[in-house]
Short mmCIF file of C-alpha atoms and ligand atoms in Angstrom, two decimals:
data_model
loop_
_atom_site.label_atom_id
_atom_site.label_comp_id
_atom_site.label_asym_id
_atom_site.label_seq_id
_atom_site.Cartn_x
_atom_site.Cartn_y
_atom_site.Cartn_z
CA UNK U 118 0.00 0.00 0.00
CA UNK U 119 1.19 3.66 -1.02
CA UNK U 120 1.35 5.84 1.74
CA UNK U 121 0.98 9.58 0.66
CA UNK U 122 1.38 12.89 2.36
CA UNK U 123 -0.76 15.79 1.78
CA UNK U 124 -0.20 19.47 3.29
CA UNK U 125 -3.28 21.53 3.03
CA UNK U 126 -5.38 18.64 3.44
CA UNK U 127 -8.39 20.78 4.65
CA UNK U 128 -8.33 22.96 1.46
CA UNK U 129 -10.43 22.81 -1.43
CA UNK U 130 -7.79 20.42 -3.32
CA UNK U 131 -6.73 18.74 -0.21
CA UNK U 132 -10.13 17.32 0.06
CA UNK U 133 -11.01 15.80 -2.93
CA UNK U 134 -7.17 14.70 -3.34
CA UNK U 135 -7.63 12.58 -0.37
CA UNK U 136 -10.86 11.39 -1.79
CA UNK U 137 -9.35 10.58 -4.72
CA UNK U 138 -5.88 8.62 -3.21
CA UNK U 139 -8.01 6.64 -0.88
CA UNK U 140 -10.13 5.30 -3.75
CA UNK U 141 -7.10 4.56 -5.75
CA UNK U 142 -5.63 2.59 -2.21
CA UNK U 143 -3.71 4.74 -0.74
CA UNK U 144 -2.71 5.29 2.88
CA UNK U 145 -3.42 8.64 3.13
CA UNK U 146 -2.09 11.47 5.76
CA UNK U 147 -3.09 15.20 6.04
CA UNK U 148 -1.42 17.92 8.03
CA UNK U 149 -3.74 20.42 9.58
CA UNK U 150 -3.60 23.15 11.04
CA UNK U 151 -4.21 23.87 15.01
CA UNK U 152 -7.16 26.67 15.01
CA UNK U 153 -9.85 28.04 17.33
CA UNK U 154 -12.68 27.49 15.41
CA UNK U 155 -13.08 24.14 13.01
CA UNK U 156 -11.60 23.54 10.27
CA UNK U 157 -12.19 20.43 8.82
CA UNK U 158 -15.41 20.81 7.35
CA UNK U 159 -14.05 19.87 3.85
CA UNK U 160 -13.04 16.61 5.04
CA UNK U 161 -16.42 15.59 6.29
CA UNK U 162 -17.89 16.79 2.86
CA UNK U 163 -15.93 14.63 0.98
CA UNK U 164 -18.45 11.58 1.81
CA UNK U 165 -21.85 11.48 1.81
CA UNK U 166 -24.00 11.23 5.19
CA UNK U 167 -24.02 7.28 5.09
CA UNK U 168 -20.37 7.03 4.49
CA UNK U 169 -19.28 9.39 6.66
CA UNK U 170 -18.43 7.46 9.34
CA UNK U 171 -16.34 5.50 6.60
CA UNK U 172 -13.86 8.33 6.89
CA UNK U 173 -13.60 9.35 9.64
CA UNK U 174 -12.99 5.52 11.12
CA UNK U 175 -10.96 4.89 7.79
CA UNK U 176 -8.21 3.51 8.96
CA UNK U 177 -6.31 4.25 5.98
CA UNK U 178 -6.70 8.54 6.53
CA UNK U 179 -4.31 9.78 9.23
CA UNK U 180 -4.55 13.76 10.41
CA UNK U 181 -1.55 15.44 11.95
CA UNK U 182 -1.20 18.98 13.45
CA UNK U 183 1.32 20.89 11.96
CA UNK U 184 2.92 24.19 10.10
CA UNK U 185 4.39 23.73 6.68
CA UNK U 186 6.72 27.06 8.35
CA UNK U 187 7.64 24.88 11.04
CA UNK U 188 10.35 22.87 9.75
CA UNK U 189 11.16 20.79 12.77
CA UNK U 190 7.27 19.97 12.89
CA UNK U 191 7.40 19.19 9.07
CA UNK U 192 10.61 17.05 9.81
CA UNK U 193 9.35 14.79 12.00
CA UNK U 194 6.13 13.86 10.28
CA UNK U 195 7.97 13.06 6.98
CA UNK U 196 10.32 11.10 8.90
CA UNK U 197 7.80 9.21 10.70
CA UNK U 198 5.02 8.89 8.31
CA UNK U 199 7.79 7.83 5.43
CA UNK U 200 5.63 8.79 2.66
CA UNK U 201 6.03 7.75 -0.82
CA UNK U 202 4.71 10.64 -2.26
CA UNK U 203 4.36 14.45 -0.79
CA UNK U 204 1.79 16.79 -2.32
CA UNK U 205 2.57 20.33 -1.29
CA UNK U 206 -0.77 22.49 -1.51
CA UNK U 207 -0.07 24.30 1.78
CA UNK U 208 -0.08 28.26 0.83
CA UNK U 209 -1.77 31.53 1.73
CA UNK U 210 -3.22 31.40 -1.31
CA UNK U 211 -5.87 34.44 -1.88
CA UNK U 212 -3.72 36.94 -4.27
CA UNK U 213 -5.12 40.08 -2.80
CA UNK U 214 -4.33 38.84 0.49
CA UNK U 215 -0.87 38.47 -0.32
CA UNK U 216 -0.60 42.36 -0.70
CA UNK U 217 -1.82 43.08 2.80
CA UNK U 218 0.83 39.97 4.32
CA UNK U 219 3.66 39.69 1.97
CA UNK U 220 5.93 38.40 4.32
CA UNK U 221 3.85 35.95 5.75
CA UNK U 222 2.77 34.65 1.90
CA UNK U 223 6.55 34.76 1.66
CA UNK U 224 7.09 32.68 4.71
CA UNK U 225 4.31 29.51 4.06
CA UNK U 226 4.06 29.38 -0.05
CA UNK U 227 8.37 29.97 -0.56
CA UNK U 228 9.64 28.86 2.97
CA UNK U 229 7.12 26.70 3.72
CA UNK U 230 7.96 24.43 0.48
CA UNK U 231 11.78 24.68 1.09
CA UNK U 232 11.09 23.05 4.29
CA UNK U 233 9.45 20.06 2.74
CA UNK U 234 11.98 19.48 0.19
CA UNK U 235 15.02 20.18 3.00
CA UNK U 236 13.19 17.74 5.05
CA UNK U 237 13.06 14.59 2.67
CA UNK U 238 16.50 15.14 1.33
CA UNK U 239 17.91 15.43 5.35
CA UNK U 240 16.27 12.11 6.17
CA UNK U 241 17.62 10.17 3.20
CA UNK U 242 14.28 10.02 1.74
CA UNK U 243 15.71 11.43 -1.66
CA UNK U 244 15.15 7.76 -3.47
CA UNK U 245 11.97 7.01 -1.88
CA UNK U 246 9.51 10.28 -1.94
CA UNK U 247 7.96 11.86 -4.78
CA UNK U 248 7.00 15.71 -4.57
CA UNK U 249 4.46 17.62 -6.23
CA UNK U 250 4.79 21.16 -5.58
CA UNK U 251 1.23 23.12 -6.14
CA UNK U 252 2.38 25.64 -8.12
CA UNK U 253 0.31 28.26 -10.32
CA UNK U 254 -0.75 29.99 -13.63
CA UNK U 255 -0.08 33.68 -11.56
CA UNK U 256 3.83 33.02 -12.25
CA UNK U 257 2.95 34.16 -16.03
CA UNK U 258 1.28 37.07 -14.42
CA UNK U 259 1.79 40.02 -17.25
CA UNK U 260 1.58 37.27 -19.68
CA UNK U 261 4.59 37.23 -22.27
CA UNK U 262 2.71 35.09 -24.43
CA UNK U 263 -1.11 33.56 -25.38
CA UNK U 264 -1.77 31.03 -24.50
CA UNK U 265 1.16 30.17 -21.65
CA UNK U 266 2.91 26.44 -21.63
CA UNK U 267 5.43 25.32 -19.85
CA UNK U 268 8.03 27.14 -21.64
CA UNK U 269 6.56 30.58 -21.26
CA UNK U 270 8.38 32.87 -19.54
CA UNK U 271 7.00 34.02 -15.89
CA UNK U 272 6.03 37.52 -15.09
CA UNK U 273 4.39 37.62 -11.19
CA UNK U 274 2.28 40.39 -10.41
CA UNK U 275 1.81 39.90 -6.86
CA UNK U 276 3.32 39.05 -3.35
CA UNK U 277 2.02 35.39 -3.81
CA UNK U 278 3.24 35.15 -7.45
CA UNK U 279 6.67 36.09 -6.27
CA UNK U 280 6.72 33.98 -3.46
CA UNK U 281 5.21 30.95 -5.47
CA UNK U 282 8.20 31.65 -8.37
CA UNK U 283 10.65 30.76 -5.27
CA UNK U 284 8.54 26.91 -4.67
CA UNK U 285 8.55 26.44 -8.41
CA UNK U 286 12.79 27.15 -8.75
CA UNK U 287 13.40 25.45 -5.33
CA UNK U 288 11.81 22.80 -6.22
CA UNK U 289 13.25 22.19 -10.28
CA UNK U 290 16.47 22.61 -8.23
CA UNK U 291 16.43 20.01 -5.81
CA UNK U 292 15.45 17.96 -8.20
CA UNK U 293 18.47 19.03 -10.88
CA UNK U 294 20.77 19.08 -7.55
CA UNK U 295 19.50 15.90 -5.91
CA UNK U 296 18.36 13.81 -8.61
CA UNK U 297 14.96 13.98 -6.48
CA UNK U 298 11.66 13.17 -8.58
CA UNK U 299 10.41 16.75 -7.49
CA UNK U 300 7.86 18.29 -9.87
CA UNK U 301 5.82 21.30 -10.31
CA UNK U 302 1.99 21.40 -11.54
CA UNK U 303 1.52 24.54 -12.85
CA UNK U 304 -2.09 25.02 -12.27
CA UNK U 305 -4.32 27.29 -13.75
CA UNK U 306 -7.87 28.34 -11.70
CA UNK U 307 -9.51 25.30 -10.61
CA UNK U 308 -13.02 26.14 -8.85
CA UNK U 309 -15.94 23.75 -7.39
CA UNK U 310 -18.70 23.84 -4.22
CA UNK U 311 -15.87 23.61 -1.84
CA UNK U 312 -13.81 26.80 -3.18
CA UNK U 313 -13.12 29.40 -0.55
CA UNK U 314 -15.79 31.81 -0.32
CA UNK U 315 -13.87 35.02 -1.12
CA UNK U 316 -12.66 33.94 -4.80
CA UNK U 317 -14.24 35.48 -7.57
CA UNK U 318 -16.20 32.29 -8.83
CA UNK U 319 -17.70 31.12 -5.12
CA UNK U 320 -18.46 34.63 -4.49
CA UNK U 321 -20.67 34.87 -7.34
CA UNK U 322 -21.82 31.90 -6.81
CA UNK U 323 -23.36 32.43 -3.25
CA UNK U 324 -24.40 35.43 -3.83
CA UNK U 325 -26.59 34.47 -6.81
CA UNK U 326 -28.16 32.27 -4.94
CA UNK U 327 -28.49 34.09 -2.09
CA UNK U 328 -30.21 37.00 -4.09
CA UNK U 329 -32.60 34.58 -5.26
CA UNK U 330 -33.61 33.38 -2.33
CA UNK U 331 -34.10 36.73 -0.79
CA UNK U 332 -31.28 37.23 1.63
CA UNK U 333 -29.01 39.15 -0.19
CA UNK U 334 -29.79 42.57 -2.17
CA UNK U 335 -26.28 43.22 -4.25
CA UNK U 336 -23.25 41.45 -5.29
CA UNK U 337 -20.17 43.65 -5.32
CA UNK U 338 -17.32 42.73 -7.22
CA UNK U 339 -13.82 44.24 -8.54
CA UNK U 340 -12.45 43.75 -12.09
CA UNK U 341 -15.38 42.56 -14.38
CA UNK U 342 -13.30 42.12 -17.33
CA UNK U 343 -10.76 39.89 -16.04
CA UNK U 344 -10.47 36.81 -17.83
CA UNK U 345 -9.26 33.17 -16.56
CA UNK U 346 -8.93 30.15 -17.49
CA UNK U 347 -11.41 27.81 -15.22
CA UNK U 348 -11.40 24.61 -14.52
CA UNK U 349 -13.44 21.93 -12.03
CA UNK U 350 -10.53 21.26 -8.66
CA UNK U 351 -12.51 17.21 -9.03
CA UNK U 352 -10.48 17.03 -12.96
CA UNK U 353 -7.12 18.94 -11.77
CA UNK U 354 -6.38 16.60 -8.45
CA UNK U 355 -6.73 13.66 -10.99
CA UNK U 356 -3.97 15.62 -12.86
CA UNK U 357 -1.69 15.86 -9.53
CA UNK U 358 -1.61 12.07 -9.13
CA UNK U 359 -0.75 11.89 -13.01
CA UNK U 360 2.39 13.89 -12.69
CA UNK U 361 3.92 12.07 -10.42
CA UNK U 362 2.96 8.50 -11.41
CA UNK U 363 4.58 9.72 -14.83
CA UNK U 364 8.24 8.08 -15.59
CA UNK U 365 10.19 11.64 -15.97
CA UNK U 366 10.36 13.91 -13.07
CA UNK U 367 8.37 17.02 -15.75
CA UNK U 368 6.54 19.84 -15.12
CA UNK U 369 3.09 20.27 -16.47
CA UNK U 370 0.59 23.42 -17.54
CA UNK U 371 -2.84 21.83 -16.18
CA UNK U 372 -5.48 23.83 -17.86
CA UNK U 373 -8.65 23.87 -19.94
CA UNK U 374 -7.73 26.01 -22.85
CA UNK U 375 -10.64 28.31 -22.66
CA UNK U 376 -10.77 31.80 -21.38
CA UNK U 377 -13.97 33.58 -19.90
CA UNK U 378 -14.19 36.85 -17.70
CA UNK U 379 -15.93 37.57 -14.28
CA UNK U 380 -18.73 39.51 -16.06
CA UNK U 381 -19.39 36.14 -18.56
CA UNK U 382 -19.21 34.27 -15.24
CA UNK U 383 -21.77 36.20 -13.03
CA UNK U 384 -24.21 36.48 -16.39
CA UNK U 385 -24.26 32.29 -16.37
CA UNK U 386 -24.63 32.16 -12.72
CA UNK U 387 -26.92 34.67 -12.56
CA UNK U 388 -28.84 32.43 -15.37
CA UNK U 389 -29.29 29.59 -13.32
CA UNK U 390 -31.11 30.77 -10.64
CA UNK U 391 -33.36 32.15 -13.07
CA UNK U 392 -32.31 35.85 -12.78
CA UNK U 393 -31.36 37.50 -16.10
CA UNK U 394 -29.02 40.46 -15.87
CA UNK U 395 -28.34 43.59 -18.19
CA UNK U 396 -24.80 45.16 -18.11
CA UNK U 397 -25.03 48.99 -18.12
CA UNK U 398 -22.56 51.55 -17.56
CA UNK U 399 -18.53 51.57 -17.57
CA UNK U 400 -15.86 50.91 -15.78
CA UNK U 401 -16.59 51.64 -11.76
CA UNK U 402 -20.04 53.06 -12.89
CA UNK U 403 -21.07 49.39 -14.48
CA UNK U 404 -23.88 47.76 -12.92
CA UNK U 405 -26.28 44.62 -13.66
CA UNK U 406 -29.58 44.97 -13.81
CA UNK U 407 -32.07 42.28 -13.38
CA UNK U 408 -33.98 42.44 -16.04
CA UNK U 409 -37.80 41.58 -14.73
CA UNK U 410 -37.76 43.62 -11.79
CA UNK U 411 -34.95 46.48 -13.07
CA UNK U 412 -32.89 46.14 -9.39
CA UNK U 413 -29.13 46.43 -9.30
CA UNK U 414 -28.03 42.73 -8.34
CA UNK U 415 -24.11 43.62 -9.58
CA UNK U 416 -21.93 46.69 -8.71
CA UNK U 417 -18.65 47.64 -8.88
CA UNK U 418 -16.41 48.79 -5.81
CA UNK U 419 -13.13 49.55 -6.35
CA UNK U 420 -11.78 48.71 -2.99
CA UNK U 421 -11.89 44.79 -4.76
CA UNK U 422 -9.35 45.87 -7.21
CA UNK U 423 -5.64 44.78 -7.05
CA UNK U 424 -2.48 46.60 -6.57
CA UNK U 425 -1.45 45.09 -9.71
CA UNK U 426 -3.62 42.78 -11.73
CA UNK U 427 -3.20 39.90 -13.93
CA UNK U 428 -5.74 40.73 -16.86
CA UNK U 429 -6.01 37.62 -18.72
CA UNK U 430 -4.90 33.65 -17.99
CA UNK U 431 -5.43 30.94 -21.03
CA UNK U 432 -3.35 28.03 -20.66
CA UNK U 433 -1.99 25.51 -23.11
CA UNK U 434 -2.96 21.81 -21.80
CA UNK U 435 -1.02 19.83 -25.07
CA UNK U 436 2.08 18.31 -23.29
CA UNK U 437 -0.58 17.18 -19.85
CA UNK U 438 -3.17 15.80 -22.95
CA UNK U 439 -0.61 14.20 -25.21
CA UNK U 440 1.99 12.96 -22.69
CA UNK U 441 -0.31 12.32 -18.88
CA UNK U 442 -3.32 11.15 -21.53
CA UNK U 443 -5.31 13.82 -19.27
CA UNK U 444 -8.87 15.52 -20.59
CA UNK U 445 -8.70 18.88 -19.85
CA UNK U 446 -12.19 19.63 -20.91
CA UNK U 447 -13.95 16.65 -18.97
CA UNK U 448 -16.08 19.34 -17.58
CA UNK U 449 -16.87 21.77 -19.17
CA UNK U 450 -16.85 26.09 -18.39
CA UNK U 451 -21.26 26.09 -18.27
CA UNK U 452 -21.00 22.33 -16.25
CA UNK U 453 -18.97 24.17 -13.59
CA UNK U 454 -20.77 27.21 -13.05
CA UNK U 455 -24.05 24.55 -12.74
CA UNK U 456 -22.35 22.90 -10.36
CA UNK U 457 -21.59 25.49 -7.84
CA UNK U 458 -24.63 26.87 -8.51
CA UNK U 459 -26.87 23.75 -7.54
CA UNK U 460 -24.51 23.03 -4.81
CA UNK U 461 -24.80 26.96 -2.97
CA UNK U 462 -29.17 27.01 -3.49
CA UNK U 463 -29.33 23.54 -1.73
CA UNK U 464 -26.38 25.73 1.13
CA UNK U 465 -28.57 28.88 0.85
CA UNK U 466 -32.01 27.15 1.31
CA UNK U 467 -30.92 25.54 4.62
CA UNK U 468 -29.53 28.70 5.71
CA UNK U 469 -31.44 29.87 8.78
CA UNK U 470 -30.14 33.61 8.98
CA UNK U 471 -31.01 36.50 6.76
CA UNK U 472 -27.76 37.92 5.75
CA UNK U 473 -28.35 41.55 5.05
CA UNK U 474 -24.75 42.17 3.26
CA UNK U 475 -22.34 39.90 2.36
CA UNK U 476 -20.05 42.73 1.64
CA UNK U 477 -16.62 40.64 1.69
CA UNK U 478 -13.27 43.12 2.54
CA UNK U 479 -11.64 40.80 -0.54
P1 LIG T 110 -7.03 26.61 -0.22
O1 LIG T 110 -8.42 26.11 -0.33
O2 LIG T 110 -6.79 28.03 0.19
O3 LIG T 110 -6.26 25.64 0.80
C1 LIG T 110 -5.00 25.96 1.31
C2 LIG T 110 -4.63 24.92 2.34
O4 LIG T 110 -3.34 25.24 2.88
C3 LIG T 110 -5.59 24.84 3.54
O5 LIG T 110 -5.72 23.50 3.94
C4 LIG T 110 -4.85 25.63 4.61
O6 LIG T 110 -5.20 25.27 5.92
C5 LIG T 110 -3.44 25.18 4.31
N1 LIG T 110 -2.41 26.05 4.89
C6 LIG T 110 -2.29 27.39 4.81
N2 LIG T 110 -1.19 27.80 5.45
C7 LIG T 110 -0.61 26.70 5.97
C8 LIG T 110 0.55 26.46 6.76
N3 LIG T 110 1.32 27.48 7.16
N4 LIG T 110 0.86 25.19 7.11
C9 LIG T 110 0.06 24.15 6.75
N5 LIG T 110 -1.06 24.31 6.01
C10 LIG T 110 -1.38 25.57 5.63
O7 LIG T 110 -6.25 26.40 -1.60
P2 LIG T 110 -6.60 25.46 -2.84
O8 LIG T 110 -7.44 26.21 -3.80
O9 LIG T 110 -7.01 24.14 -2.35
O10 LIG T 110 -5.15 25.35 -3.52
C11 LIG T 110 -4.23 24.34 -3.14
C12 LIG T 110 -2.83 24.75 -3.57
O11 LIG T 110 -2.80 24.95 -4.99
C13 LIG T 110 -2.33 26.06 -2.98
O12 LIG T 110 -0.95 25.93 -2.80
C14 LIG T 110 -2.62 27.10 -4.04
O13 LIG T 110 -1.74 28.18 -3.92
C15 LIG T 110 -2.35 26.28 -5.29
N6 LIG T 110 -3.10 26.66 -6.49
C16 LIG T 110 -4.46 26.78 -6.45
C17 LIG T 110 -5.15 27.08 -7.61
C18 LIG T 110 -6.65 27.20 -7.63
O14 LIG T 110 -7.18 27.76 -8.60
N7 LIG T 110 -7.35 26.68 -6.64
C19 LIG T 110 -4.45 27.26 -8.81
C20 LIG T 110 -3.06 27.09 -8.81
C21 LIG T 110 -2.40 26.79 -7.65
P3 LIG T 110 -6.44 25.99 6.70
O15 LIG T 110 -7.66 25.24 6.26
O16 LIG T 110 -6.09 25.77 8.12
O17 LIG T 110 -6.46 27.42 6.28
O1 LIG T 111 -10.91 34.30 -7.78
P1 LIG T 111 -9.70 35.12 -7.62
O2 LIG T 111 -9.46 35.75 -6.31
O3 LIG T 111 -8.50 34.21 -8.08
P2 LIG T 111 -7.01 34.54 -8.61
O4 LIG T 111 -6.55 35.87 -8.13
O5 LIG T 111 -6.99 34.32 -10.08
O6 LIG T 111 -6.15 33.43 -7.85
C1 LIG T 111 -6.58 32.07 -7.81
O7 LIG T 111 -6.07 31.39 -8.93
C2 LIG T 111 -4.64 31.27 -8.99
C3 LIG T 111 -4.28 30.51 -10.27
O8 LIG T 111 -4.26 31.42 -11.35
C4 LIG T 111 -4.17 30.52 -7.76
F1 LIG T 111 -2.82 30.35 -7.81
C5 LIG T 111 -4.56 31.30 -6.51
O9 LIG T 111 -4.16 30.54 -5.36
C6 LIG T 111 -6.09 31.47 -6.50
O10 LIG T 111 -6.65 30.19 -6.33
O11 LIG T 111 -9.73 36.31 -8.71
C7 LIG T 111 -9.90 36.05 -10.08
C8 LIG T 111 -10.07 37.37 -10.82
C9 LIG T 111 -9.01 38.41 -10.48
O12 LIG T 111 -8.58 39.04 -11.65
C10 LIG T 111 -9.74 39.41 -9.59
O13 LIG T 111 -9.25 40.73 -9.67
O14 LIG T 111 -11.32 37.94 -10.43
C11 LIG T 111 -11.14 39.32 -10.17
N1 LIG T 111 -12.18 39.77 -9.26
C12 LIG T 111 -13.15 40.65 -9.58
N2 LIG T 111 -13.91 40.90 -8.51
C13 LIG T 111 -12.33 39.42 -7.97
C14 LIG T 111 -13.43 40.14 -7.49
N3 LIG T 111 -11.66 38.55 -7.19
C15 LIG T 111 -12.08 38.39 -5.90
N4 LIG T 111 -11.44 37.49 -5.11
N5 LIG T 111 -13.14 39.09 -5.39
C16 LIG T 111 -13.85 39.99 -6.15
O15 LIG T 111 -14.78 40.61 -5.68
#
């Protein structure tokens, strides 16, 4: 039996990665952070009502407390779990946040991965232990070319880009230094009904379906005309396993090939809970208009913009397709807005509480 590590288990990849390695067999271990309030409510997600208890007695899922910055910590459960493969998706990693804590961005998504690759290669674990670093489509930042592959050059355009850069060249170098099968997935935005609730995508989605239930009045966003490249997290943590089960330590662009922007986004979403919207206006003065009653649903406020913003991500899934055999279009840019939309109405419906503003600092 495989026994496989997993930092950030209780994020939105973490989850359904140690979904997915427990059906393929695997022993599976999560590190988790201490906290004052819960945080594992991703975990219990990942199985339906009937099978919860299934996970939670599994005998084959292991939780740990620990700090990805806390390299003795880190040390010590690498050492003792002896994993056979480490997937790195600890990271602060909300790119506006990043400008109001560089240093500690700095310290968990740079440091933090460092640490993990420090860690094997101290306890002679070089041989044994595959790494997958989580690494992202904001190193192309100012894009230098359309669409971006692997061979792209990298542009960051933020505190987390910068600090990210430092995982993905840490990591190609340990594994060019130490003959170590380290690898980097360079992910582009992967969304679903467990993404954090202040990205773009969950935050439309909520609040779409909190307007049509009644308990919200507006949705106010930043930067309508961004574009990304969006994908479902279920497809890309499929895609994680697939790097490192391939023969050649690589790095891969995991993407759909499509681009879309927030305003295309919010229009769909909008859609499906049966509220059609009209786009009026420019720049800070746009605003979207239901169409059947004429209310403002959508505004903009420019406190949601960024220091510096990365306008447009499309990346170029070929090598991931051709040499991982890897569908990046299994589901597709309307399935994934469906699916967080179906997912927040059932959330919305049970929610008790009338929210009068969900008027989210980022
Ligand atoms: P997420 O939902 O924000 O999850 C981040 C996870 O990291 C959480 O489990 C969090 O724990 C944990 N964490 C944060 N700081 C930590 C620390 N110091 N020590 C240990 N654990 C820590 O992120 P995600 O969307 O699942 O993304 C997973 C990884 O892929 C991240 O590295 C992200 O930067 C990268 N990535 C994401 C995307 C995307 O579109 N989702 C694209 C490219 C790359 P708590 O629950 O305690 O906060
Ligand atoms: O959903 P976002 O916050 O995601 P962003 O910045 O693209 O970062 C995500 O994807 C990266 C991969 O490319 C990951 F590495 C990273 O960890 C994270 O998962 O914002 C998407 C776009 C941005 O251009 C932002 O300016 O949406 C724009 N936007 C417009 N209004 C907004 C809002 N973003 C947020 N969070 N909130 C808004 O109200």
């Amino acid at each position: 039996m495989k026994k496989a590590l997993i930092t950030g288990v209780t994020g939105q990849d973490g989850s359904y990665l140690a979904e997915f390695l427990l059906e393929k067999g695997y022993e599976v271990h999560g590190i988790i952070r201490r906290s004052s309030s819960y945080n594992q409510e991703r975990l219990e997600d990942i199985l339906t009502e009937e099978e919860a208890s299934v996970l939670v007695n599994n005998k084959n899922f292991h939780l740990h407390y620990g700090d990805v910055t806390d390299a003795l910590n880190v040390t010590r459960l690498i050492g003792e779990i002896q994993p056979d493969e480490i997937y790195n998706l600890a990271a602060q990693s909300h790119v506006r946040v990043s400008f109001d804590m560089p240093g500690y961005t700095l310290d968990v998504d740079a440091k933090g991965t460092l640490n993990i690759l420090e860690a094997v290669r101290i306890l002679g674990l070089t041989d044994k232990t595959r790494v997958y670093q989580a690494s992202t489509s904001e190193l192309f930042g100012k894009v230098q070319e359309v669409p971006q592959k692997e061979t792209t050059p990298f542009y960051p355009r933020s505190p987390y880009g910068v600090a990210k850069i430092y995982g993905f060249w840490i990591t190609k170098n340990y594994r060019e230094s130490y003959n170590m099968f380290a690898v980097n997935g360079i992910l582009f935005n992967h969304e679903s009904e467990r993404r954090g609730e202040t990205f773009v995508t969950r935050k439309i989605t909520l609040a779409a379906a909190r307007i049509a239930q009644g308990k919200q009045k507006k949705l106010l966003l930043g930067n309508l005309d961004s574009l990304r490249d969006w994908g479902y997290a279920k497809d890309y943590v499929e895609c994680m396993w697939l790097i490192l089960q391939h023969e050649k330590p690589e790095d891969f662009v995991i993407a759909t090939g499509e681009m879309h922007s927030v305003r295309e986004f919010a229009d769909l979403a909008f859609k499906h809970v049966g509220i059609e919207i009209e786009w009026i206006g420019h720049g800070i003065e746009e605003k979207g208009i239901n169409k059947a009653t004429g209310e403002i649903v959508v505004e903009v406020d420019p406190k949601f913009f960024r220091p510096a913003e990365v306008e447009q991500l499309l990346g170029d899934p070929t090598k991931a397709r051709t040499l991982l055999g890897w569908n990046p279009t299994r589901t597709s840019f309307e399935d994934l807005v469906r699916i967080m939309v179906a997912a927040d109405m059932m959330k919305v419906g049970n929610e008790d509480i009338v929210k009068k503003t969900f008027d989210y600092v980022i």
